[in-house]
mmCIF file of N, CA and C in Angstrom:
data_model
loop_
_atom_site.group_PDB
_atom_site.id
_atom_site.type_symbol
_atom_site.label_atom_id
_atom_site.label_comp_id
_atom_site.label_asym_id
_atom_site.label_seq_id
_atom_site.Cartn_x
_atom_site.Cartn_y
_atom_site.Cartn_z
ATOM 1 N N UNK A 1 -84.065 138.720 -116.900
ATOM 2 C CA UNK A 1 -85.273 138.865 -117.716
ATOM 3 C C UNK A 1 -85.491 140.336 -118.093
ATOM 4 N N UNK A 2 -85.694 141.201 -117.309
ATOM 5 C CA UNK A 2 -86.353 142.619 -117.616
ATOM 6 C C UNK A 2 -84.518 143.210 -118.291
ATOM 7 N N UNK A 3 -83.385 142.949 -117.968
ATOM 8 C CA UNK A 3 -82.379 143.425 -118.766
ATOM 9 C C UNK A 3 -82.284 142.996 -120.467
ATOM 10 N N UNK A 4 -82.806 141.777 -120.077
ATOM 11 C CA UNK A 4 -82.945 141.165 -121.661
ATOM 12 C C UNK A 4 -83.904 141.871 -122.590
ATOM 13 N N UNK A 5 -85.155 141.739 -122.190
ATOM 14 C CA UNK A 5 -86.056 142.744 -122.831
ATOM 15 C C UNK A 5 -85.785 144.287 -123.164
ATOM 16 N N UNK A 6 -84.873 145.202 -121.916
ATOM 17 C CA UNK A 6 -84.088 145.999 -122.309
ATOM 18 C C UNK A 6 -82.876 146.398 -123.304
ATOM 19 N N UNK A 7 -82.418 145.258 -123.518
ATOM 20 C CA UNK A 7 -81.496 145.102 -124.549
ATOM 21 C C UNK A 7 -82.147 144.854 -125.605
ATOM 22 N N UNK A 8 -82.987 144.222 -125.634
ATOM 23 C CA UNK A 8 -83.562 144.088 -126.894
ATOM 24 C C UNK A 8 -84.436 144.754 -127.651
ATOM 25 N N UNK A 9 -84.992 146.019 -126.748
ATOM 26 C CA UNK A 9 -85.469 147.206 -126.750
ATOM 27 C C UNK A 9 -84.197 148.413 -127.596
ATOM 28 N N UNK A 10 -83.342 148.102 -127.047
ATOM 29 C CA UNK A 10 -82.065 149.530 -127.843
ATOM 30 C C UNK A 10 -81.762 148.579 -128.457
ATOM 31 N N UNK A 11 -81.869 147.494 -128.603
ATOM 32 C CA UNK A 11 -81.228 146.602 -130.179
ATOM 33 C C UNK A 11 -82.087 146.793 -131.406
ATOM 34 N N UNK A 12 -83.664 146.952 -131.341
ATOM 35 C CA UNK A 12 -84.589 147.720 -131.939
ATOM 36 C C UNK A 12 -84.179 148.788 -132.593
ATOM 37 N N UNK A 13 -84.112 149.332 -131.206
ATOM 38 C CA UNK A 13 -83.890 151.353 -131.815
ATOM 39 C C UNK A 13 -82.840 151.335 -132.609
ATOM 40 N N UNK A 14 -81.971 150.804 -132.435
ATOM 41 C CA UNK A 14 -80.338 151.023 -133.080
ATOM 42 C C UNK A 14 -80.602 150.772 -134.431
ATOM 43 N N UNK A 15 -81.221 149.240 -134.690
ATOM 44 C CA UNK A 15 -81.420 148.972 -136.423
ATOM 45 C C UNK A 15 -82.577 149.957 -136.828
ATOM 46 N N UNK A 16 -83.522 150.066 -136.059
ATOM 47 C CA UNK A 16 -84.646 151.125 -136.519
ATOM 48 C C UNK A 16 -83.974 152.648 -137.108
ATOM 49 N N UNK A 17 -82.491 153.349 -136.018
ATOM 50 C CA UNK A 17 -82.158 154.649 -136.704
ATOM 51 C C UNK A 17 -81.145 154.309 -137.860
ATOM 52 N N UNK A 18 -80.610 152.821 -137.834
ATOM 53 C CA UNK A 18 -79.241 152.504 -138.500
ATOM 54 C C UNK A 18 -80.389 152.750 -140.350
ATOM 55 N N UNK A 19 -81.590 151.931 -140.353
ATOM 56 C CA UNK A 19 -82.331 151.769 -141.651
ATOM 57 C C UNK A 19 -82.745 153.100 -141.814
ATOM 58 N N UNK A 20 -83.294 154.019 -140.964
ATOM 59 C CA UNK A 20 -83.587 155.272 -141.096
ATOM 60 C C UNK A 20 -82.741 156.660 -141.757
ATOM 61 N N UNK A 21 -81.252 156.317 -141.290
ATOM 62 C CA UNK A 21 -80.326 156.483 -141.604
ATOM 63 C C UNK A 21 -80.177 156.569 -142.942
ATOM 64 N N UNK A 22 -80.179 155.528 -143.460
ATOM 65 C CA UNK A 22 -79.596 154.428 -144.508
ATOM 66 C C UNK A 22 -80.764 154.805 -145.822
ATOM 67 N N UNK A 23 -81.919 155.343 -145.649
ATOM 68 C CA UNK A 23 -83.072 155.722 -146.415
ATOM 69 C C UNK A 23 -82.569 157.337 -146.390
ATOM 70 N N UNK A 24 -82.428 158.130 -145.564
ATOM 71 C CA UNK A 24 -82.208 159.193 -145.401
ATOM 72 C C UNK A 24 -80.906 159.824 -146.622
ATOM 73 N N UNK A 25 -79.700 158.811 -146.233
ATOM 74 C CA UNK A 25 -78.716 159.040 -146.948
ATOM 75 C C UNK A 25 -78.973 158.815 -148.564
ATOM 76 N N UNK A 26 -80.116 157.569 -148.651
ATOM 77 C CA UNK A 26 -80.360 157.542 -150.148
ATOM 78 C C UNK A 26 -81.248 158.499 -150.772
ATOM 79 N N UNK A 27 -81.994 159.000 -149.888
ATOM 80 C CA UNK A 27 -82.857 160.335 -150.415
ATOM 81 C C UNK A 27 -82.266 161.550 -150.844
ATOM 82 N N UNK A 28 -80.932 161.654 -150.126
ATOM 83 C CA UNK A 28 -80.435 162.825 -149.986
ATOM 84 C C UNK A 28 -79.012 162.700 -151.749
ATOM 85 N N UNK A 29 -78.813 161.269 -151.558
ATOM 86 C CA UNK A 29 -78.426 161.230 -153.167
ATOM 87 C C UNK A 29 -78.675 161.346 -154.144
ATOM 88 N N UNK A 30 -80.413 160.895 -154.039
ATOM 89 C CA UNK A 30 -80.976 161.204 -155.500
ATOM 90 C C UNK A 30 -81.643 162.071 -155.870
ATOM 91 N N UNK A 31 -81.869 163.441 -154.700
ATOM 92 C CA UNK A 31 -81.893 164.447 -155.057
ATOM 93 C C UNK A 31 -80.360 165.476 -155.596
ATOM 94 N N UNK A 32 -79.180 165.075 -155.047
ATOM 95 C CA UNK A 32 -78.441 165.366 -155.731
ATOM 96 C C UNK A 32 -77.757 164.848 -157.142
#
């Protein structure tokens, strides 16, 4: 139980920096 919720906690974070990422990289294109 509490590992599951842990995993599913950094399974969060991961898509949360992967989209963050992913906005970042498009910002940084259309200013160039």
């Amino acid at each position: 139980m509490f590992s599951n919720k842990y995993n599913n906690k950094i399974k969060g974070r991961n898509l949360n920096n992967i989209l963050l990422n992913n906005m970042k990289i498009l910002v940084y294109i259309e200013i160039n």
